[in-house]
Short mmCIF file of C-alpha atoms and ligand atoms in Angstrom, two decimals:
data_model
loop_
_atom_site.label_atom_id
_atom_site.label_comp_id
_atom_site.label_asym_id
_atom_site.label_seq_id
_atom_site.Cartn_x
_atom_site.Cartn_y
_atom_site.Cartn_z
CA MET A 5 -11.40 25.88 -29.68
CA PRO A 6 -11.79 22.16 -30.41
CA GLY A 7 -12.20 19.94 -27.35
CA TYR A 8 -10.33 16.82 -26.23
CA TYR A 9 -11.25 14.10 -23.76
CA ILE A 10 -8.85 11.50 -22.33
CA TRP A 11 -10.31 8.21 -21.06
CA THR A 12 -7.80 6.48 -18.81
CA ILE A 13 -7.85 3.12 -17.05
CA GLY A 14 -5.12 1.14 -15.33
CA CYS A 15 -2.03 1.99 -13.35
CA GLN A 16 -0.51 5.26 -12.15
CA MET A 17 1.84 5.18 -15.12
CA ASN A 18 -1.14 5.47 -17.46
CA LYS A 19 -2.49 8.40 -15.46
CA ALA A 20 0.88 10.16 -15.65
CA GLU A 21 1.12 9.51 -19.40
CA SER A 22 -2.39 10.88 -19.92
CA GLN A 23 -1.27 14.14 -18.28
CA ARG A 24 1.53 14.36 -20.79
CA VAL A 25 -0.80 13.66 -23.71
CA ALA A 26 -3.08 16.45 -22.41
CA TYR A 27 -0.08 18.76 -22.35
CA TYR A 28 0.62 18.10 -26.04
CA LEU A 29 -3.03 18.38 -27.06
CA GLU A 30 -3.22 21.80 -25.41
CA LEU A 31 -0.09 22.83 -27.32
CA PHE A 32 -1.98 21.83 -30.49
CA GLY A 33 -4.78 24.24 -29.54
CA TYR A 34 -7.29 21.82 -27.99
CA GLN A 35 -9.02 22.45 -24.68
CA ALA A 36 -10.34 19.91 -22.18
CA ALA A 37 -13.98 18.93 -22.84
CA PRO A 38 -16.15 18.31 -19.76
CA VAL A 39 -17.54 15.02 -21.16
CA LEU A 40 -16.52 12.63 -23.92
CA GLN A 41 -19.68 13.39 -25.95
CA ARG A 42 -18.68 17.09 -26.24
CA ALA A 43 -15.13 16.34 -27.48
CA ASP A 44 -13.79 16.55 -31.05
CA LEU A 45 -10.88 14.26 -30.23
CA VAL A 46 -10.76 11.42 -27.74
CA VAL A 47 -7.73 9.51 -26.48
CA LEU A 48 -8.21 6.06 -24.93
CA ASN A 49 -5.33 5.28 -22.61
CA THR A 50 -5.79 1.56 -22.13
CA CYS A 51 -4.88 -1.33 -19.83
CA VAL A 52 -4.85 -5.06 -20.61
CA VAL A 53 -3.25 -6.40 -17.42
CA ARG A 54 -6.43 -8.40 -16.80
CA GLN A 55 -9.09 -9.61 -19.25
CA SER A 56 -11.72 -7.45 -17.53
CA ALA A 57 -9.75 -4.27 -18.38
CA GLU A 58 -9.25 -5.37 -21.99
CA SER A 59 -13.00 -6.08 -22.35
CA LYS A 60 -13.73 -2.55 -21.11
CA VAL A 61 -11.41 -1.11 -23.78
CA ILE A 62 -13.10 -3.13 -26.54
CA GLY A 63 -16.55 -2.06 -25.28
CA THR A 64 -15.50 1.61 -25.28
CA LEU A 65 -14.06 1.30 -28.80
CA GLY A 66 -17.45 -0.06 -29.93
CA TYR A 67 -19.23 2.89 -28.30
CA LEU A 68 -16.86 5.36 -30.02
CA LYS A 69 -17.56 3.74 -33.40
CA GLY A 70 -21.19 4.85 -32.99
CA ILE A 71 -20.11 8.45 -32.31
CA LYS A 72 -17.73 8.44 -35.28
CA ASN A 73 -20.52 7.20 -37.60
CA SER A 74 -22.61 10.24 -36.77
CA LYS A 75 -19.68 12.69 -36.53
CA PRO A 76 -17.01 11.79 -39.17
CA ASP A 77 -14.59 14.57 -38.05
CA PHE A 78 -14.37 13.03 -34.58
CA SER A 79 -10.80 11.76 -34.01
CA ILE A 80 -10.06 8.61 -31.99
CA LEU A 81 -6.53 7.97 -30.69
CA VAL A 82 -5.57 4.84 -28.76
CA THR A 83 -2.51 4.36 -26.57
CA GLY A 84 -1.56 2.25 -23.50
CA CYS A 85 -0.97 -1.49 -23.26
CA PHE A 86 -3.79 -2.39 -25.71
CA VAL A 87 -1.41 -1.26 -28.46
CA ASP A 88 0.80 -4.27 -29.15
CA SER A 89 3.49 -4.62 -31.81
CA ASP A 90 0.97 -5.75 -34.46
CA VAL A 91 -0.46 -2.30 -35.15
CA LYS A 92 -1.54 -3.43 -38.66
CA TRP A 93 -3.87 -6.02 -37.08
CA LEU A 94 -5.34 -3.34 -34.80
CA GLU A 95 -5.83 -0.99 -37.75
CA ARG A 96 -7.63 -3.71 -39.71
CA ASN A 97 -9.91 -4.64 -36.82
CA PHE A 98 -10.64 -1.13 -35.57
CA PRO A 99 -10.69 0.95 -38.78
CA HIS A 100 -12.54 3.80 -37.03
CA VAL A 101 -9.42 4.55 -34.94
CA ASP A 102 -7.28 7.38 -36.37
CA LEU A 103 -4.05 6.54 -34.55
CA PHE A 104 -2.64 3.72 -32.40
CA PHE A 105 0.50 4.83 -30.57
CA LYS A 106 2.52 2.84 -28.04
CA PRO A 107 2.72 3.94 -24.39
CA SER A 108 4.89 7.08 -24.10
CA ASP A 109 5.48 7.25 -27.87
CA TYR A 110 4.91 11.01 -27.90
CA ALA A 111 7.01 11.32 -31.06
CA GLY A 112 4.38 9.17 -32.83
CA LEU A 113 1.60 11.42 -31.53
CA LEU A 114 3.47 14.54 -32.69
CA ARG A 115 4.09 13.06 -36.16
CA TRP A 116 0.39 12.28 -36.54
CA ALA A 117 -0.60 15.78 -35.40
CA GLU A 118 1.82 17.37 -37.86
CA LYS A 119 0.33 15.32 -40.71
CA GLN A 120 -3.14 16.53 -39.75
CA GLY A 121 -1.86 20.12 -39.82
CA ILE A 122 -2.61 20.56 -36.11
CA GLY A 123 0.83 19.88 -34.60
CA ILE A 124 3.73 22.20 -34.10
CA PRO A 125 6.81 21.27 -36.13
CA GLY A 126 10.06 20.25 -34.44
CA ASP A 127 10.98 17.85 -31.67
CA ARG A 128 9.02 18.67 -28.57
CA THR A 129 9.47 15.37 -26.81
CA GLY A 130 12.00 16.79 -24.34
CA LEU A 131 9.45 19.16 -22.84
CA PRO A 132 8.31 18.71 -19.23
CA SER A 133 6.07 15.68 -19.05
CA THR A 134 3.10 17.51 -17.66
CA LYS A 135 1.27 20.79 -17.84
CA SER A 136 0.57 20.12 -14.20
CA THR A 137 0.34 22.88 -11.68
CA SER A 138 -1.10 20.37 -9.24
CA VAL A 139 0.16 19.93 -5.70
CA SER A 140 1.16 16.35 -6.38
CA ALA A 141 2.61 15.16 -9.71
CA SER A 142 3.56 11.72 -11.03
CA ILE A 143 6.88 11.43 -12.85
CA PRO A 144 7.75 8.35 -14.92
CA ILE A 145 11.46 7.58 -14.36
CA ILE A 146 11.77 4.16 -16.00
CA GLN A 147 9.64 2.61 -18.73
CA GLY A 148 9.10 -1.07 -19.45
CA CYS A 149 10.13 -4.14 -17.48
CA ASN A 150 12.80 -6.85 -17.86
CA ASN A 151 11.32 -9.27 -15.33
CA PHE A 152 8.84 -11.39 -17.27
CA CYS A 153 6.82 -12.65 -14.31
CA SER A 154 4.99 -15.63 -15.76
CA TYR A 155 1.50 -14.07 -15.51
CA CYS A 156 2.27 -10.54 -16.67
CA ILE A 157 1.69 -8.97 -20.08
CA VAL A 158 3.45 -5.68 -19.27
CA PRO A 159 6.95 -6.53 -20.65
CA TYR A 160 5.35 -7.62 -23.94
CA ARG A 161 3.44 -4.36 -24.30
CA ARG A 162 5.81 -1.82 -22.74
CA GLY A 163 9.09 -3.37 -23.84
CA ARG A 164 12.41 -3.53 -22.00
CA GLU A 165 13.50 -1.17 -19.23
CA LYS A 166 14.50 2.30 -20.37
CA SER A 167 15.47 4.88 -17.78
CA ARG A 168 15.18 8.62 -18.25
CA PRO A 169 18.45 10.52 -17.69
CA ILE A 170 18.81 11.74 -14.12
CA GLU A 171 19.43 15.37 -15.24
CA GLU A 172 16.18 15.36 -17.24
CA ILE A 173 14.16 14.17 -14.23
CA VAL A 174 15.80 16.66 -11.82
CA CYS A 175 15.18 19.47 -14.32
CA GLU A 176 11.51 18.51 -14.70
CA VAL A 177 10.92 18.25 -10.96
CA THR A 178 12.68 21.60 -10.37
CA GLU A 179 10.42 23.22 -12.98
CA LEU A 180 7.29 21.69 -11.42
CA ALA A 181 8.36 22.80 -7.92
CA LYS A 182 8.75 26.38 -9.23
CA ARG A 183 5.16 26.17 -10.49
CA GLY A 184 3.87 25.04 -7.09
CA THR A 185 4.11 21.24 -7.06
CA ARG A 186 4.97 20.11 -3.51
CA GLU A 187 5.07 16.34 -3.94
CA VAL A 188 6.31 14.02 -6.68
CA THR A 189 5.73 10.29 -7.10
CA LEU A 190 8.44 8.62 -9.17
CA LEU A 191 6.96 5.85 -11.29
CA GLY A 192 8.20 2.65 -12.88
CA GLN A 193 7.20 -1.01 -13.05
CA ASN A 194 10.36 -1.64 -11.06
CA VAL A 195 11.86 1.63 -9.79
CA ASN A 196 14.62 -0.29 -7.99
CA SER A 197 16.31 -1.03 -11.29
CA TYR A 198 16.34 2.65 -12.28
CA GLY A 199 19.51 3.74 -14.12
CA HIS A 200 21.24 0.42 -14.91
CA ASP A 201 20.80 1.08 -18.64
CA LEU A 202 22.17 4.65 -18.58
CA PRO A 203 25.81 5.39 -19.49
CA THR A 204 26.80 6.53 -15.96
CA GLN A 205 24.59 3.91 -14.26
CA PRO A 206 23.02 6.06 -11.55
CA ASN A 207 20.64 4.29 -9.19
CA LEU A 208 17.45 5.18 -7.36
CA SER A 209 19.42 6.27 -4.27
CA ASN A 210 21.35 8.80 -6.41
CA LEU A 211 18.13 10.13 -7.89
CA LEU A 212 16.38 10.45 -4.51
CA THR A 213 19.43 12.23 -3.09
CA GLU A 214 19.44 14.80 -5.91
CA LEU A 215 15.69 15.38 -5.74
CA ASN A 216 15.85 15.86 -1.99
CA ASP A 217 17.72 19.14 -2.67
CA VAL A 218 15.05 20.62 -4.97
CA ASP A 219 13.80 23.90 -3.46
CA GLY A 220 10.09 24.11 -2.78
CA LEU A 221 9.55 20.36 -3.00
CA ALA A 222 8.23 18.91 0.27
CA ARG A 223 7.76 15.21 -0.39
CA ILE A 224 9.06 12.43 -2.63
CA ARG A 225 7.39 9.06 -3.18
CA PHE A 226 8.20 6.22 -5.55
CA LEU A 227 6.58 3.01 -6.77
CA THR A 228 6.71 0.10 -7.48
CA SER A 229 9.63 -1.62 -5.69
CA HIS A 230 10.52 -5.18 -6.62
CA PRO A 231 11.41 -7.31 -3.55
CA LYS A 232 14.30 -8.99 -5.37
CA ASP A 233 15.96 -5.64 -6.18
CA MET A 234 15.47 -3.67 -2.96
CA GLY A 235 18.91 -3.40 -1.36
CA GLN A 236 20.10 -2.19 2.05
CA LYS A 237 21.69 0.94 0.55
CA LEU A 238 18.35 2.10 -0.81
CA ILE A 239 16.63 1.42 2.51
CA GLN A 240 19.25 3.53 4.29
CA THR A 241 18.91 6.32 1.73
CA ILE A 242 15.14 6.42 2.26
CA ALA A 243 15.68 6.57 6.02
CA SER A 244 18.20 9.40 5.77
CA LEU A 245 16.44 11.80 3.37
CA ASP A 246 13.89 14.09 5.01
CA LYS A 247 11.66 14.54 1.94
CA VAL A 248 11.36 10.85 1.08
CA CYS A 249 8.10 9.56 2.57
CA GLU A 250 7.85 6.50 4.80
CA HIS A 251 5.78 4.47 2.38
CA ILE A 252 6.94 1.52 0.29
CA SER A 253 4.95 -0.40 -2.27
CA LEU A 254 6.40 -3.92 -2.26
CA PRO A 255 4.30 -6.46 -4.20
CA LEU A 256 4.34 -9.88 -2.51
CA GLN A 257 1.97 -11.63 -5.01
CA ALA A 258 1.88 -14.90 -3.00
CA GLY A 259 2.91 -16.27 0.39
CA ASP A 260 4.02 -19.70 -0.87
CA ASN A 261 7.43 -20.52 -2.33
CA ASP A 262 6.18 -22.91 -5.03
CA LEU A 263 3.71 -20.30 -6.24
CA LEU A 264 6.40 -17.59 -6.22
CA LYS A 265 8.61 -19.89 -8.30
CA ALA A 266 5.82 -20.61 -10.78
CA MET A 267 5.16 -16.87 -10.95
CA ARG A 268 8.92 -16.34 -11.65
CA ARG A 269 9.17 -13.65 -9.02
CA GLY A 270 12.83 -14.29 -8.14
CA TYR A 271 12.50 -14.29 -4.32
CA THR A 272 11.25 -16.54 -1.55
CA VAL A 273 8.88 -15.95 1.34
CA GLU A 274 11.92 -16.01 3.67
CA HIS A 275 13.69 -13.31 1.65
CA TYR A 276 10.56 -11.16 1.66
CA ARG A 277 10.11 -11.57 5.42
CA GLN A 278 13.73 -10.56 6.07
CA LEU A 279 13.44 -7.58 3.73
CA VAL A 280 10.38 -6.30 5.60
CA GLY A 281 12.29 -6.76 8.87
CA ASN A 282 15.20 -4.66 7.54
CA ILE A 283 12.87 -1.97 6.25
CA ARG A 284 11.00 -1.76 9.56
CA ASN A 285 14.27 -1.67 11.55
CA CYS A 286 15.69 1.20 9.49
CA ILE A 287 12.63 3.35 8.68
CA SER A 288 10.49 4.15 11.69
CA GLU A 289 6.70 4.19 11.22
CA VAL A 290 7.04 2.98 7.64
CA ALA A 291 3.80 2.04 5.86
CA LEU A 292 3.83 -0.93 3.50
CA SER A 293 1.47 -1.68 0.66
CA THR A 294 1.42 -4.80 -1.49
CA ASP A 295 -0.19 -6.61 -4.43
CA VAL A 296 -1.51 -10.17 -4.25
CA ILE A 297 -2.81 -12.50 -6.95
CA VAL A 298 -5.29 -15.20 -5.92
CA GLY A 299 -6.28 -18.22 -8.02
CA PHE A 300 -2.97 -18.57 -9.87
CA PRO A 301 -3.08 -21.86 -11.89
CA ASN A 302 -3.06 -24.86 -9.54
CA GLU A 303 -3.11 -22.73 -6.38
CA THR A 304 -4.21 -25.16 -3.66
CA GLU A 305 -6.23 -24.29 -0.59
CA GLU A 306 -3.09 -24.79 1.55
CA GLN A 307 -1.05 -22.45 -0.65
CA PHE A 308 -3.77 -19.82 -0.48
CA GLU A 309 -3.88 -20.21 3.31
CA ARG A 310 -0.13 -19.50 3.38
CA THR A 311 -0.74 -16.23 1.52
CA LEU A 312 -3.43 -15.30 4.06
CA ALA A 313 -1.06 -16.20 6.91
CA MET A 314 1.65 -13.99 5.41
CA LEU A 315 -0.78 -11.05 5.18
CA GLU A 316 -1.70 -11.60 8.84
CA GLU A 317 1.95 -11.80 9.81
CA ILE A 318 3.22 -8.73 7.92
CA ARG A 319 0.11 -6.58 8.49
CA PHE A 320 0.30 -4.34 5.42
CA ASP A 321 -1.33 -0.93 5.44
CA THR A 322 -2.84 -1.58 2.00
CA VAL A 323 -3.34 -4.72 -0.10
CA HIS A 324 -4.35 -4.63 -3.78
CA VAL A 325 -5.75 -8.05 -4.56
CA ALA A 326 -6.56 -9.41 -8.03
CA ALA A 327 -7.92 -12.72 -9.28
CA TYR A 328 -5.51 -14.36 -11.74
CA SER A 329 -6.44 -13.65 -15.34
CA PRO A 330 -4.70 -15.58 -18.16
CA ARG A 331 -3.03 -13.18 -20.59
CA PRO A 332 -1.98 -13.87 -24.19
CA GLY A 333 1.71 -14.54 -24.72
CA THR A 334 2.55 -14.98 -21.03
CA SER A 335 4.16 -18.23 -19.91
CA SER A 336 1.65 -19.00 -17.12
CA ARG A 337 -0.88 -19.76 -19.84
CA GLU A 338 0.97 -23.03 -20.32
CA TYR A 339 -0.28 -24.18 -16.92
CA LYS A 340 -3.60 -26.00 -17.10
CA ASP A 341 -5.82 -26.61 -14.07
CA GLU A 342 -7.26 -23.17 -13.73
CA VAL A 343 -8.80 -22.48 -10.33
CA LEU A 344 -12.58 -22.21 -10.77
CA PRO A 345 -13.97 -18.66 -11.01
CA ASP A 346 -16.11 -19.14 -7.86
CA ILE A 347 -13.09 -20.23 -5.86
CA LYS A 348 -11.07 -17.27 -7.13
CA LYS A 349 -13.87 -14.95 -6.08
CA GLU A 350 -14.12 -16.57 -2.67
CA ARG A 351 -10.36 -16.24 -2.12
CA LEU A 352 -10.42 -12.63 -3.27
CA ASN A 353 -13.21 -11.86 -0.77
CA LYS A 354 -11.29 -13.57 2.01
CA VAL A 355 -8.22 -11.39 1.36
CA GLU A 356 -10.34 -8.24 1.21
CA MET A 357 -12.13 -9.07 4.48
CA LEU A 358 -8.91 -9.90 6.30
CA GLN A 359 -7.26 -6.72 5.03
CA ALA A 360 -10.22 -4.53 6.02
CA ASP A 361 -9.78 -5.80 9.59
CA ILE A 362 -6.02 -5.24 9.59
CA ALA A 363 -6.18 -1.77 7.98
CA GLY A 364 -9.07 -0.80 10.29
CA ASP A 365 -6.98 -1.78 13.28
CA ILE A 366 -3.79 -0.02 12.05
CA ASN A 367 -5.71 3.17 11.23
CA SER A 368 -7.73 3.21 14.46
CA ARG A 369 -4.45 3.51 16.38
CA LEU A 370 -3.99 6.92 14.77
CA THR A 371 -7.12 8.33 16.45
CA GLY A 372 -6.15 11.23 18.72
CA LYS A 373 -2.68 11.51 17.13
CA ILE A 374 -1.32 14.55 15.28
CA VAL A 375 -0.21 13.83 11.71
CA GLU A 376 1.21 15.96 8.90
CA VAL A 377 -1.05 16.21 5.82
CA LEU A 378 -0.21 17.70 2.44
CA VAL A 379 -3.50 19.22 1.26
CA GLU A 380 -4.24 18.26 -2.36
CA GLY A 381 -7.76 19.59 -2.86
CA SER A 382 -11.28 19.93 -1.51
CA LYS A 383 -14.38 17.79 -1.90
CA ARG A 384 -17.87 18.34 -0.50
CA GLY A 385 -16.74 21.14 1.83
CA LYS A 386 -13.74 19.27 3.22
CA TRP A 387 -10.03 19.49 2.48
CA TYR A 388 -8.31 16.24 1.62
CA GLY A 389 -4.71 15.14 1.42
CA ARG A 390 -2.33 12.41 2.48
CA THR A 391 -0.07 11.68 5.39
CA ARG A 392 3.58 10.86 4.75
CA SER A 393 2.52 7.21 5.07
CA ASN A 394 0.07 7.74 2.17
CA LYS A 395 -3.15 7.62 4.21
CA LEU A 396 -6.04 9.63 2.86
CA VAL A 397 -7.27 12.27 5.34
CA PHE A 398 -10.36 14.49 5.13
CA CYS A 399 -10.28 17.56 7.35
CA GLU A 400 -12.42 20.52 8.34
CA GLY A 401 -10.97 24.02 7.95
CA ASP A 402 -12.01 27.45 6.69
CA ASN A 403 -8.63 28.76 5.58
CA ASP A 404 -7.21 28.12 2.12
CA CYS A 405 -5.09 25.05 2.79
CA LEU A 406 -4.35 23.96 -0.79
CA GLY A 407 -0.70 22.93 -1.19
CA ARG A 408 0.05 23.45 2.50
CA LEU A 409 1.56 21.00 4.94
CA ILE A 410 -0.70 21.08 7.98
CA ASP A 411 -0.68 19.26 11.30
CA VAL A 412 -4.09 17.79 12.09
CA THR A 413 -5.55 15.66 14.87
CA ILE A 414 -7.19 12.43 13.72
CA THR A 415 -10.74 12.16 15.08
CA LYS A 416 -12.06 9.09 13.26
CA ALA A 417 -10.59 6.18 11.30
CA SER A 418 -11.84 3.58 8.85
CA PRO A 419 -9.85 0.98 6.88
CA TRP A 420 -9.82 3.33 3.86
CA ALA A 421 -9.59 6.91 5.17
CA LEU A 422 -9.13 9.14 8.21
CA GLN A 423 -11.12 12.16 9.41
CA ALA A 424 -9.42 15.09 11.13
N1 SAM B 15 5.68 -4.24 -11.33
C1 SAM B 15 4.85 -4.50 -10.25
C2 SAM B 15 5.27 -5.81 -9.57
O1 SAM B 15 6.39 -6.17 -9.59
O2 SAM B 15 4.45 -6.49 -9.00
C3 SAM B 15 3.38 -4.49 -10.58
C4 SAM B 15 2.91 -4.11 -11.93
S1 SAM B 15 1.51 -5.00 -12.50
C5 SAM B 15 1.13 -4.14 -13.93
C6 SAM B 15 0.27 -4.54 -11.33
C7 SAM B 15 -0.36 -5.70 -10.64
O3 SAM B 15 -1.28 -6.33 -11.48
C8 SAM B 15 0.58 -6.81 -10.23
O4 SAM B 15 1.23 -6.52 -9.03
C9 SAM B 15 -0.30 -8.01 -10.13
O5 SAM B 15 -0.76 -8.19 -8.81
C10 SAM B 15 -1.45 -7.67 -11.06
N2 SAM B 15 -1.43 -8.53 -12.25
C11 SAM B 15 -0.54 -8.52 -13.26
N3 SAM B 15 -0.85 -9.49 -14.16
C12 SAM B 15 -1.95 -10.12 -13.69
C13 SAM B 15 -2.74 -11.21 -14.16
N4 SAM B 15 -2.44 -11.84 -15.28
N5 SAM B 15 -3.81 -11.57 -13.41
C14 SAM B 15 -4.11 -10.93 -12.25
N6 SAM B 15 -3.40 -9.91 -11.77
C15 SAM B 15 -2.33 -9.50 -12.48
FE1 SF4 B 16 4.83 -7.39 -14.55
FE2 SF4 B 16 6.58 -8.64 -12.97
FE3 SF4 B 16 7.35 -6.58 -14.49
FE4 SF4 B 16 5.77 -6.16 -12.38
S1 SF4 B 16 7.86 -6.95 -12.31
S2 SF4 B 16 5.52 -5.30 -14.45
S3 SF4 B 16 4.49 -7.96 -12.38
S4 SF4 B 16 6.64 -8.55 -15.22
#
């Protein structure tokens, strides 16, 4: 059997889409190769959200050119946000690539495979999105983004919002639950706007309510939520459904109103603060994670201090921090006065250090407490899984715990993981 290898970088959406690509490749008769060098076909699932990710993609394409020179039958397929609308330009500049297909354009992948004589004829795009029999599966529910934050390349590469029909998602999750999946994470750049483009205009609350009734499923997560679109009804739905986990990913990006305006985020610090208050009032023991950008054009020391102060005030469980990276086509590129790289680095370190203290403190309060963990696998003789609040837990245990919900006592905590 020929072998395939999928190289994935970037967000959870890319990881979920890679699973689907693997599903199709296995239908074509390929099997997973242990390493890229042993594969006959490689798929690069790419990210260009920051320049550093794009440079990694270009470096890997250069490396693959060397392999293709010595092994002409080797096939190279590229998907993800590196694939922009000018595919002709990509084809001219990377002639060793056999196919560029846009994120989630499985029809394009199937057409290519059919032409090579390796695909199966007919429309297979409605099939379940994953071959997964894993405990936890990621399910894209809405593609693209309509928000056009001034720094972000995603809407240009993934297009406008397009929701999957609610029946299709429920059907897929039901099928996965029958095969043993216990937890699903619903994915979208902005899951809060799910459904507005569908004929019956369902919303995320409707979807969560339907999924809560799926037999065998134990937990439901979703990300990412946009602070401007997170309404009270959704907060109440999360609080009322037993399978929906108490974890919300709510990117703040900056703690200063002028910066938020320049970023075109569509909310203020005051709105965000009130939203967090509502969420914490309605959903007990909710965990919050966020994204922050430091070094946005013209970010002053005072503005950065306001972001730090907001992180101290809210006390997030997790903070993903990135240094601003100018991206082609985005409107923030019009701003001059870039913050110097050293200053960006210094600000990034400050956020990371502050957050390590906060997360260390939040997690240490769990020591001695009993928490419910869904066991996802084992590593170096220990089982691992996550709490409902999305904290990673490693635990001792001789029995086969895979896929089980177990109550464990936390014995040790660090900012990044718990021992039980
Ligand atoms: N849709 C989500 C939201 O509303 O924030 C996040 C999706 S975005 C692909 C993931 C994260 O990458 C963002 O939250 C932001 O912090 C970061 N990011 C996006 N563009 C960036 C840029 N040009 N420079 C640095 N970080 C960036
Ligand atoms: Fe990018 Fe903003 Fe859309 Fe998130 S909401 S994907 S940051 S444009």
